[in-house]
């Protein structure tokens, strides 16, 4: 069983920054690929970013590339999402997710690659 707890959400003005954290339980965190997704009201949950467990390679959706950065600290069992140059359209509930079944990297964009999800944290960007 893996538990994920996100934090760091809040209200920010357009152009501002936030850093989300996701703390994970489990002694094998370093072997999980981790993903970030978001869901705005009335919309489907969409991929934002992912970080591989072995290579540490990162992957981003086109609409956040160059603005968001994901990283991980295996010693702290934590993954981060640094969000810069925020836009009102980034407003959503942000979720982290853990893939414990070693999905291939091309599958990280798909929510079905992930086995555990956090409860989400609200990010609101005002114009």
mmCIF file of C-alpha atoms in Angstrom:
data_model
loop_
_atom_site.group_PDB
_atom_site.id
_atom_site.type_symbol
_atom_site.label_atom_id
_atom_site.label_comp_id
_atom_site.label_asym_id
_atom_site.label_seq_id
_atom_site.Cartn_x
_atom_site.Cartn_y
_atom_site.Cartn_z
ATOM 1 C CA UNK A 1 0.000 0.000 0.000
ATOM 2 C CA UNK A 2 1.280 3.456 -0.933
ATOM 3 C CA UNK A 3 -0.081 6.662 0.499
ATOM 4 C CA UNK A 4 0.469 9.978 -1.262
ATOM 5 C CA UNK A 5 -0.130 13.371 0.290
ATOM 6 C CA UNK A 6 0.071 16.549 -1.785
ATOM 7 C CA UNK A 7 0.673 20.000 -0.380
ATOM 8 C CA UNK A 8 1.611 23.461 -1.562
ATOM 9 C CA UNK A 9 -1.479 24.484 -3.456
ATOM 10 C CA UNK A 10 -3.109 27.867 -3.055
ATOM 11 C CA UNK A 11 -4.129 31.116 -4.692
ATOM 12 C CA UNK A 12 -1.611 32.980 -6.812
ATOM 13 C CA UNK A 13 -1.736 35.786 -9.338
ATOM 14 C CA UNK A 14 -1.039 35.169 -12.980
ATOM 15 C CA UNK A 15 2.687 35.137 -13.616
ATOM 16 C CA UNK A 16 3.403 33.857 -10.129
ATOM 17 C CA UNK A 17 4.886 30.589 -8.923
ATOM 18 C CA UNK A 18 3.974 27.706 -6.657
ATOM 19 C CA UNK A 19 5.756 24.538 -5.653
ATOM 20 C CA UNK A 20 3.708 21.443 -5.001
ATOM 21 C CA UNK A 21 5.038 18.586 -2.913
ATOM 22 C CA UNK A 22 3.909 14.995 -2.781
ATOM 23 C CA UNK A 23 5.081 12.893 0.141
ATOM 24 C CA UNK A 24 4.914 9.140 -0.322
ATOM 25 C CA UNK A 25 4.913 6.267 2.107
ATOM 26 C CA UNK A 26 6.765 3.061 1.376
ATOM 27 C CA UNK A 27 10.379 2.028 1.556
ATOM 28 C CA UNK A 28 10.690 1.562 -2.194
ATOM 29 C CA UNK A 29 9.714 5.080 -3.253
ATOM 30 C CA UNK A 30 12.886 5.338 -5.317
ATOM 31 C CA UNK A 31 11.518 2.576 -7.548
ATOM 32 C CA UNK A 32 8.228 4.316 -8.330
ATOM 33 C CA UNK A 33 7.709 6.420 -11.392
ATOM 34 C CA UNK A 34 5.747 9.466 -10.279
ATOM 35 C CA UNK A 35 3.265 11.504 -12.232
ATOM 36 C CA UNK A 36 1.352 14.755 -11.872
ATOM 37 C CA UNK A 37 -2.127 15.246 -13.270
ATOM 38 C CA UNK A 38 -4.689 17.988 -12.940
ATOM 39 C CA UNK A 39 -8.425 18.305 -13.241
ATOM 40 C CA UNK A 40 -10.330 21.512 -13.803
ATOM 41 C CA UNK A 41 -14.082 21.738 -13.150
ATOM 42 C CA UNK A 42 -16.047 20.011 -15.868
ATOM 43 C CA UNK A 43 -12.943 18.653 -17.564
ATOM 44 C CA UNK A 44 -11.147 15.349 -17.757
ATOM 45 C CA UNK A 45 -8.119 14.681 -15.595
ATOM 46 C CA UNK A 46 -5.087 15.451 -17.744
ATOM 47 C CA UNK A 47 -1.411 14.639 -17.660
ATOM 48 C CA UNK A 48 0.967 17.369 -16.515
ATOM 49 C CA UNK A 49 4.376 15.811 -15.821
ATOM 50 C CA UNK A 50 6.161 12.619 -14.834
ATOM 51 C CA UNK A 51 9.540 11.530 -13.576
ATOM 52 C CA UNK A 52 10.996 8.078 -14.140
ATOM 53 C CA UNK A 53 12.246 6.034 -11.220
ATOM 54 C CA UNK A 54 15.556 4.764 -12.572
ATOM 55 C CA UNK A 55 16.811 7.324 -15.075
ATOM 56 C CA UNK A 56 15.176 10.336 -13.449
ATOM 57 C CA UNK A 57 14.076 11.422 -16.914
ATOM 58 C CA UNK A 58 11.235 13.901 -16.919
ATOM 59 C CA UNK A 59 8.270 14.247 -19.236
ATOM 60 C CA UNK A 60 5.880 17.154 -19.685
ATOM 61 C CA UNK A 61 2.636 17.992 -21.374
ATOM 62 C CA UNK A 62 3.067 20.576 -24.099
ATOM 63 C CA UNK A 63 0.971 23.150 -22.296
ATOM 64 C CA UNK A 64 3.344 23.253 -19.299
ATOM 65 C CA UNK A 65 6.669 22.598 -20.983
ATOM 66 C CA UNK A 66 9.165 25.338 -20.157
ATOM 67 C CA UNK A 67 7.088 26.561 -17.199
ATOM 68 C CA UNK A 68 6.790 23.515 -14.904
ATOM 69 C CA UNK A 69 9.565 21.308 -13.560
ATOM 70 C CA UNK A 70 9.211 18.051 -11.686
ATOM 71 C CA UNK A 71 11.931 16.593 -9.489
ATOM 72 C CA UNK A 72 12.286 14.028 -6.762
ATOM 73 C CA UNK A 73 14.194 13.582 -3.525
ATOM 74 C CA UNK A 74 14.331 9.860 -2.828
ATOM 75 C CA UNK A 75 15.871 10.417 0.610
ATOM 76 C CA UNK A 76 12.723 12.328 1.590
ATOM 77 C CA UNK A 77 10.263 10.139 -0.337
ATOM 78 C CA UNK A 78 9.016 13.296 -1.995
ATOM 79 C CA UNK A 79 8.337 14.475 -5.514
ATOM 80 C CA UNK A 80 7.942 18.134 -6.423
ATOM 81 C CA UNK A 81 6.247 20.177 -9.109
ATOM 82 C CA UNK A 82 7.673 23.664 -9.503
ATOM 83 C CA UNK A 83 5.192 25.804 -11.399
ATOM 84 C CA UNK A 84 6.330 29.136 -12.824
ATOM 85 C CA UNK A 85 4.656 31.722 -15.053
ATOM 86 C CA UNK A 86 1.279 30.469 -13.943
ATOM 87 C CA UNK A 87 -1.766 31.248 -16.048
ATOM 88 C CA UNK A 88 -5.467 31.317 -15.143
ATOM 89 C CA UNK A 89 -5.931 28.203 -17.281
ATOM 90 C CA UNK A 90 -3.618 26.332 -14.901
ATOM 91 C CA UNK A 91 -6.354 26.519 -12.279
ATOM 92 C CA UNK A 92 -7.245 22.959 -11.264
ATOM 93 C CA UNK A 93 -6.922 20.323 -8.594
ATOM 94 C CA UNK A 94 -3.477 18.805 -8.917
ATOM 95 C CA UNK A 95 -2.862 15.155 -8.143
ATOM 96 C CA UNK A 96 0.302 13.143 -7.784
ATOM 97 C CA UNK A 97 0.325 9.474 -8.643
ATOM 98 C CA UNK A 98 2.656 6.525 -8.238
ATOM 99 C CA UNK A 99 3.388 3.807 -10.770
ATOM 100 C CA UNK A 100 4.706 0.744 -8.960
ATOM 101 C CA UNK A 101 4.488 -1.675 -11.890
ATOM 102 C CA UNK A 102 7.338 -0.329 -14.019
ATOM 103 C CA UNK A 103 5.298 0.947 -16.920
ATOM 104 C CA UNK A 104 7.252 1.940 -20.013
ATOM 105 C CA UNK A 105 7.915 5.653 -20.250
ATOM 106 C CA UNK A 106 5.618 6.090 -23.233
ATOM 107 C CA UNK A 107 2.763 5.109 -20.914
ATOM 108 C CA UNK A 108 3.445 7.806 -18.299
ATOM 109 C CA UNK A 109 1.070 10.165 -20.066
ATOM 110 C CA UNK A 110 -1.830 7.797 -19.421
ATOM 111 C CA UNK A 111 -3.570 7.881 -16.058
ATOM 112 C CA UNK A 112 -3.989 4.104 -16.238
ATOM 113 C CA UNK A 113 -0.224 3.697 -15.749
ATOM 114 C CA UNK A 114 -0.599 4.725 -12.118
ATOM 115 C CA UNK A 115 -1.600 2.558 -9.209
ATOM 116 C CA UNK A 116 -1.955 5.036 -6.359
ATOM 117 C CA UNK A 117 -3.221 8.602 -6.206
ATOM 118 C CA UNK A 118 -3.113 11.409 -3.713
ATOM 119 C CA UNK A 119 -6.149 13.366 -2.582
ATOM 120 C CA UNK A 120 -5.269 16.415 -4.656
ATOM 121 C CA UNK A 121 -4.423 20.022 -3.883
ATOM 122 C CA UNK A 122 -6.213 23.061 -5.298
ATOM 123 C CA UNK A 123 -4.289 25.575 -7.382
ATOM 124 C CA UNK A 124 -6.098 28.767 -8.309
ATOM 125 C CA UNK A 125 -4.522 31.369 -10.571
ATOM 126 C CA UNK A 126 -6.212 34.753 -10.682
ATOM 127 C CA UNK A 127 -5.986 37.061 -13.671
#
